[in-house]
Amino acid sequence: MLLLGCIKEVNDYDMVISLPNGLSGFVPITQISDAYSKLLSKQVAQGELPEGLNSLSDMYSPGTLVRCIVASIEKSDNGHRSIKLSIDPKKVNKGLNASALTPGMLLSGSVSSVEDHGYLIDIGVIGTHAFLPHEKAKNYIKAVKRGPDLKIGQNLNCVIVEVKNEGRVVRLSIDRSEVAASLATEKQNWALSNLLPGLVVKARVQKVTPFGVKLTFLSYFTGIVDFMHVDPEKSMNYSPDQVVKACILSVHPSSKAVRLTLRPAFLHPGGCPNQVSSDRMGAVVEESTVKAFYKQFGALFELDDGTLAFARLKHLSKNRKSFKPGAFKAGCKHKCRIIDYSLMDEMCIVSLKYQVIEAQFLLYQDIHTGDVVQGKVVSLKPIGMQVKVADGIKGLVPSIHLADVILKQPEKKYNIGDEVKCRVLECSPAGKKLILTLKKSLIQSKLPVLTNYEDAKPGLITHGFVVCAREFGCIVKFYNDVKGLVPKNELSSEPISCPDKVFYEGQVVKVVVLKCEPEQERLLLSFRLSSKSGPGDKRECTSKEKQEVKYQIGEIVDVKVLKKKDNGLEVSVLEDEDNVVAWIPTLHLSDFVATSKLLWHCLQVGDVLPRVMCLSDKGEHIILSRKSAVISAVQEEQVVRSFSEIEPGMLLTGYVRNVMPFGVFVEFPFGVTGLAPKVSMSDKFVTETKDHFVVGQTVIAKVMSIDEEKQRVLLNLKVSECSSGDSAAESFSLLNQYFKELKEIRDLLRRGESSMAQGLCELVPGKELQLVVQDVREDGSALFSGSCVTGLTVIATHYHLGDKNIVPGEKIKALVLHVDTLTSEVYVSLREELLKQRP
């Protein structure tokens, strides 16, 4: 389909085109012309800018009329249609051939090369060479003020001045007066197969209807002028047989339907439609007057400043059921909001929908860096998540910004349609670029938002995120792409030899500005937040004053192991200059009790533990936790901070504080505790409570009831009652965390020199071993030996011997089931059904 359009926006790689009837499309940079595409290909191949290649903004300006052809219409998942256009003369003028070319014809052409005496113009007609002399171009060049010459790829409105050799050679003119005076006539032999938008014709009114005017032109063509394109001054005051000037807006190739306009701005080729001011975009108009209502299309309004506006049918009410046609009689007043403007229709586009009028954001210009916004998940892709903030406004949450921690499977946390709260990292209205973050540490931060280098004053403390950790230190990024360097000596009061082992990409950090040079965009930062006292300010600090550095419950810190004690680890907080000492109980090293003991056994003094959470800070005693499930619950706000927040039915993540004969006491982050009575502990019958739970075990508990007077909470720990719905996903998540921690333990063991430890590292569940039977015991179990299990106790229970009758000295194949690192015991199976399942 051929259309006349008006350039609305010129971007780096495409142009947005305003089309008739409030539509819009886009022309990609590859759909300008053949000559321009060749220059682009040359740039890609050579990696440098070739001579003659200009940007789109150097050649095109908003407000310019162009002939387009629809290349494709694509429909997105949410039903939104995208119209891809081309202004390539080979496609726009494909209906023309050399024999059809006649003097006086008006058509589109594109500059293909610059010659000594003029320009070669591509008019898209095979076998025809079109030439534009300098003399016929200088008037236009002077008027557009884009340099002394036309540029390759520049689209032009051309008049054929002379035709030679049966159309094989034509001479053109783009002189503004000649173009403006051109008129399509019967002598030019136009046909429906080659009729072009933008042609101005003399037409005769055939019929006037409430929806527009039917015209005849060029002797035997008919076309329609819809209600949006009649002359506003004349409204519908046309009569049959009246002769009018009209401009062709569109030609449909299959139906041969022709649409025209009677608006004066289009009746002189080469002109521009009247510019509708974009200054009022997003403005709410308290009283707009209905001029006309069209039941299948929408309504025309006159705004308070006299500007015409149109509202599509779907924008006149919340939905079809609530729509009342009687409210849109001529003269009725309505409140509306300007949501767009149509250059081709010379009017604003408005909406009467309450949610649109009250929307916080309508345009990218309404959003500011640092704003906290609500959005809806549209899609999940490898690069991140697309979030819809409002109609026509979408943002990207990069993959490292989906949470405070890096999510390997974000689809398990987020679903299409989920409502999410984000913070704006960067907003560029010109490029319609919106970058968001879902990191709660940034969203909830009360510290100043750093959006430019000028605001980075020495001493400023703010939050940022790590984008790079190398041997020289860390690069920390803030808002609007502001970034700075934390040198190695400012990472911690303790020396850190390998920053990339302690810090990771996307980690939220608190920094203090040391120095900034805005003009050079250089920013020096430090993770050492404590103020540095000058020589004259030194004084003795009391132990109480040293404990002034407080950590909020839920705050994430990195720590270094100072001492190993029987029941835990004494650690120092790395990013604190006062060398604050904290405590990690052994049972808080992991969600899994057995793994906690293993980690304690494998860790050594000097080891660094990243991402440990503050569980309590009572001044003299800071307790930390490394329980992944507890940390996630705090970060995702699935916690209660006080007794008053507890409600029956809540699912809370905590850990066993004490096991009593009558029940289990469970403690949650922020110090709230509850009791799970014996009858509510398990889906199985409970004889001895200690057989079901141990102190330190991570649990999910359901609140059954609360006693406000006695400040008591009764809990249920039955698995059947404590699932949030997707029990399979929860189980896989726990299993994944368990194997992740086992891998961490194997990595710690590998650094040891013990051959037994090295052997344990290589043994993983599912591994096939070649073993020798050592002994068959009275209870039916068997012991094995082998070169790969030297120094280890290898056991197969009677069940896992299967149907095999084995004897000492016999060589057999076995499959590893479980490795107990603490006792150096390896459990294996000889059962055929397990051995056969191996890939």
PDB file of N, CA, C and O in Angstrom, residues 588-616:
ATOM      1  N   HIS A 588      24.434 -21.503  61.423  1.00  0.00           N
ATOM      2  CA  HIS A 588      23.990 -20.444  60.502  1.00  0.00           C
ATOM      3  C   HIS A 588      24.893 -20.334  59.274  1.00  0.00           C
ATOM      4  O   HIS A 588      24.782 -19.373  58.506  1.00  0.00           O
ATOM      5  N   LEU A 589      25.765 -21.330  59.090  1.00  0.00           N
ATOM      6  CA  LEU A 589      26.602 -21.340  57.888  1.00  0.00           C
ATOM      7  C   LEU A 589      25.840 -21.857  56.679  1.00  0.00           C
ATOM      8  O   LEU A 589      26.232 -21.647  55.537  1.00  0.00           O
ATOM      9  N   SER A 590      24.720 -22.555  56.911  1.00  0.00           N
ATOM     10  CA  SER A 590      23.948 -23.125  55.808  1.00  0.00           C
ATOM     11  C   SER A 590      22.523 -23.402  56.276  1.00  0.00           C
ATOM     12  O   SER A 590      22.246 -23.486  57.475  1.00  0.00           O
ATOM     13  N   ASP A 591      21.608 -23.572  55.296  1.00  0.00           N
ATOM     14  CA  ASP A 591      20.240 -23.998  55.621  1.00  0.00           C
ATOM     15  C   ASP A 591      20.215 -25.461  56.043  1.00  0.00           C
ATOM     16  O   ASP A 591      19.251 -25.912  56.662  1.00  0.00           O
ATOM     17  N   PHE A 592      21.260 -26.201  55.681  1.00  0.00           N
ATOM     18  CA  PHE A 592      21.303 -27.640  55.929  1.00  0.00           C
ATOM     19  C   PHE A 592      22.267 -27.928  57.076  1.00  0.00           C
ATOM     20  O   PHE A 592      23.449 -27.566  57.019  1.00  0.00           O
ATOM     21  N   VAL A 593      21.755 -28.581  58.106  1.00  0.00           N
ATOM     22  CA  VAL A 593      22.534 -28.794  59.332  1.00  0.00           C
ATOM     23  C   VAL A 593      23.833 -29.554  59.045  1.00  0.00           C
ATOM     24  O   VAL A 593      24.910 -29.170  59.511  1.00  0.00           O
ATOM     25  N   ALA A 594      23.755 -30.618  58.258  1.00  0.00           N
ATOM     26  CA  ALA A 594      24.954 -31.417  57.963  1.00  0.00           C
ATOM     27  C   ALA A 594      25.967 -30.584  57.188  1.00  0.00           C
ATOM     28  O   ALA A 594      27.180 -30.667  57.435  1.00  0.00           O
ATOM     29  N   THR A 595      25.474 -29.771  56.249  1.00  0.00           N
ATOM     30  CA  THR A 595      26.366 -28.936  55.450  1.00  0.00           C
ATOM     31  C   THR A 595      27.038 -27.877  56.317  1.00  0.00           C
ATOM     32  O   THR A 595      28.196 -27.517  56.099  1.00  0.00           O
ATOM     33  N   SER A 596      26.315 -27.353  57.300  1.00  0.00           N
ATOM     34  CA  SER A 596      26.886 -26.354  58.215  1.00  0.00           C
ATOM     35  C   SER A 596      28.133 -26.903  58.900  1.00  0.00           C
ATOM     36  O   SER A 596      29.167 -26.219  58.985  1.00  0.00           O
ATOM     37  N   LYS A 597      28.028 -28.133  59.379  1.00  0.00           N
ATOM     38  CA  LYS A 597      29.168 -28.749  60.076  1.00  0.00           C
ATOM     39  C   LYS A 597      30.332 -28.976  59.109  1.00  0.00           C
ATOM     40  O   LYS A 597      31.499 -28.802  59.471  1.00  0.00           O
ATOM     41  N   LEU A 598      30.011 -29.381  57.895  1.00  0.00           N
ATOM     42  CA  LEU A 598      31.046 -29.593  56.884  1.00  0.00           C
ATOM     43  C   LEU A 598      31.777 -28.295  56.554  1.00  0.00           C
ATOM     44  O   LEU A 598      33.006 -28.267  56.447  1.00  0.00           O
ATOM     45  N   LEU A 599      31.008 -27.207  56.372  1.00  0.00           N
ATOM     46  CA  LEU A 599      31.606 -25.914  56.063  1.00  0.00           C
ATOM     47  C   LEU A 599      32.531 -25.459  57.187  1.00  0.00           C
ATOM     48  O   LEU A 599      33.624 -24.945  56.949  1.00  0.00           O
ATOM     49  N   TRP A 600      32.066 -25.614  58.420  1.00  0.00           N
ATOM     50  CA  TRP A 600      32.903 -25.241  59.578  1.00  0.00           C
ATOM     51  C   TRP A 600      34.212 -26.028  59.526  1.00  0.00           C
ATOM     52  O   TRP A 600      35.283 -25.477  59.774  1.00  0.00           O
ATOM     53  N   HIS A 601      34.125 -27.300  59.220  1.00  0.00           N
ATOM     54  CA  HIS A 601      35.306 -28.166  59.172  1.00  0.00           C
ATOM     55  C   HIS A 601      36.279 -27.728  58.072  1.00  0.00           C
ATOM     56  O   HIS A 601      37.494 -27.779  58.262  1.00  0.00           O
ATOM     57  N   CYS A 602      35.750 -27.278  56.907  1.00  0.00           N
ATOM     58  CA  CYS A 602      36.589 -26.968  55.742  1.00  0.00           C
ATOM     59  C   CYS A 602      37.154 -25.557  55.758  1.00  0.00           C
ATOM     60  O   CYS A 602      38.211 -25.298  55.175  1.00  0.00           O
ATOM     61  N   LEU A 603      36.440 -24.611  56.393  1.00  0.00           N
ATOM     62  CA  LEU A 603      36.896 -23.215  56.376  1.00  0.00           C
ATOM     63  C   LEU A 603      38.147 -23.040  57.240  1.00  0.00           C
ATOM     64  O   LEU A 603      38.306 -23.710  58.269  1.00  0.00           O
ATOM     65  N   GLN A 604      38.988 -22.100  56.827  1.00  0.00           N
ATOM     66  CA  GLN A 604      40.225 -21.829  57.551  1.00  0.00           C
ATOM     67  C   GLN A 604      40.320 -20.341  57.879  1.00  0.00           C
ATOM     68  O   GLN A 604      39.645 -19.504  57.256  1.00  0.00           O
ATOM     69  N   VAL A 605      41.145 -20.029  58.871  1.00  0.00           N
ATOM     70  CA  VAL A 605      41.378 -18.626  59.235  1.00  0.00           C
ATOM     71  C   VAL A 605      41.930 -17.892  58.011  1.00  0.00           C
ATOM     72  O   VAL A 605      42.829 -18.381  57.330  1.00  0.00           O
ATOM     73  N   GLY A 606      41.363 -16.717  57.734  1.00  0.00           N
ATOM     74  CA  GLY A 606      41.779 -15.928  56.564  1.00  0.00           C
ATOM     75  C   GLY A 606      40.844 -16.061  55.382  1.00  0.00           C
ATOM     76  O   GLY A 606      40.882 -15.246  54.462  1.00  0.00           O
ATOM     77  N   ASP A 607      39.980 -17.092  55.402  1.00  0.00           N
ATOM     78  CA  ASP A 607      39.023 -17.251  54.300  1.00  0.00           C
ATOM     79  C   ASP A 607      38.006 -16.108  54.315  1.00  0.00           C
ATOM     80  O   ASP A 607      37.602 -15.636  55.384  1.00  0.00           O
ATOM     81  N   VAL A 608      37.588 -15.682  53.115  1.00  0.00           N
ATOM     82  CA  VAL A 608      36.592 -14.610  52.986  1.00  0.00           C
ATOM     83  C   VAL A 608      35.245 -15.222  52.613  1.00  0.00           C
ATOM     84  O   VAL A 608      35.160 -16.045  51.704  1.00  0.00           O
ATOM     85  N   LEU A 609      34.215 -14.832  53.367  1.00  0.00           N
ATOM     86  CA  LEU A 609      32.859 -15.287  53.078  1.00  0.00           C
ATOM     87  C   LEU A 609      32.045 -14.101  52.556  1.00  0.00           C
ATOM     88  O   LEU A 609      31.784 -13.150  53.297  1.00  0.00           O
ATOM     89  N   PRO A 610      31.640 -14.137  51.279  1.00  0.00           N
ATOM     90  CA  PRO A 610      30.848 -13.023  50.747  1.00  0.00           C
ATOM     91  C   PRO A 610      29.367 -13.182  51.089  1.00  0.00           C
ATOM     92  O   PRO A 610      28.903 -14.282  51.386  1.00  0.00           O
ATOM     93  N   ARG A 611      28.647 -12.046  51.073  1.00  0.00           N
ATOM     94  CA  ARG A 611      27.182 -12.018  51.202  1.00  0.00           C
ATOM     95  C   ARG A 611      26.674 -12.766  52.433  1.00  0.00           C
ATOM     96  O   ARG A 611      25.961 -13.756  52.346  1.00  0.00           O
ATOM     97  N   VAL A 612      27.077 -12.275  53.587  1.00  0.00           N
ATOM     98  CA  VAL A 612      26.562 -12.770  54.862  1.00  0.00           C
ATOM     99  C   VAL A 612      25.623 -11.708  55.417  1.00  0.00           C
ATOM    100  O   VAL A 612      25.880 -10.513  55.303  1.00  0.00           O
ATOM    101  N   MET A 613      24.508 -12.130  56.016  1.00  0.00           N
ATOM    102  CA  MET A 613      23.482 -11.179  56.453  1.00  0.00           C
ATOM    103  C   MET A 613      23.525 -10.937  57.956  1.00  0.00           C
ATOM    104  O   MET A 613      23.731 -11.876  58.739  1.00  0.00           O
ATOM    105  N   CYS A 614      23.335  -9.687  58.334  1.00  0.00           N
ATOM    106  CA  CYS A 614      23.233  -9.342  59.750  1.00  0.00           C
ATOM    107  C   CYS A 614      21.902  -9.842  60.284  1.00  0.00           C
ATOM    108  O   CYS A 614      20.839  -9.483  59.780  1.00  0.00           O
ATOM    109  N   LEU A 615      21.975 -10.675  61.320  1.00  0.00           N
ATOM    110  CA  LEU A 615      20.764 -11.255  61.910  1.00  0.00           C
ATOM    111  C   LEU A 615      20.341 -10.481  63.153  1.00  0.00           C
ATOM    112  O   LEU A 615      19.149 -10.330  63.437  1.00  0.00           O
ATOM    113  N   SER A 616      21.333  -9.989  63.896  1.00  0.00           N
ATOM    114  CA  SER A 616      21.026  -9.131  65.047  1.00  0.00           C
ATOM    115  C   SER A 616      22.257  -8.328  65.415  1.00  0.00           C
ATOM    116  O   SER A 616      23.390  -8.779  65.207  1.00  0.00           O
TER     117      SER A 616
END
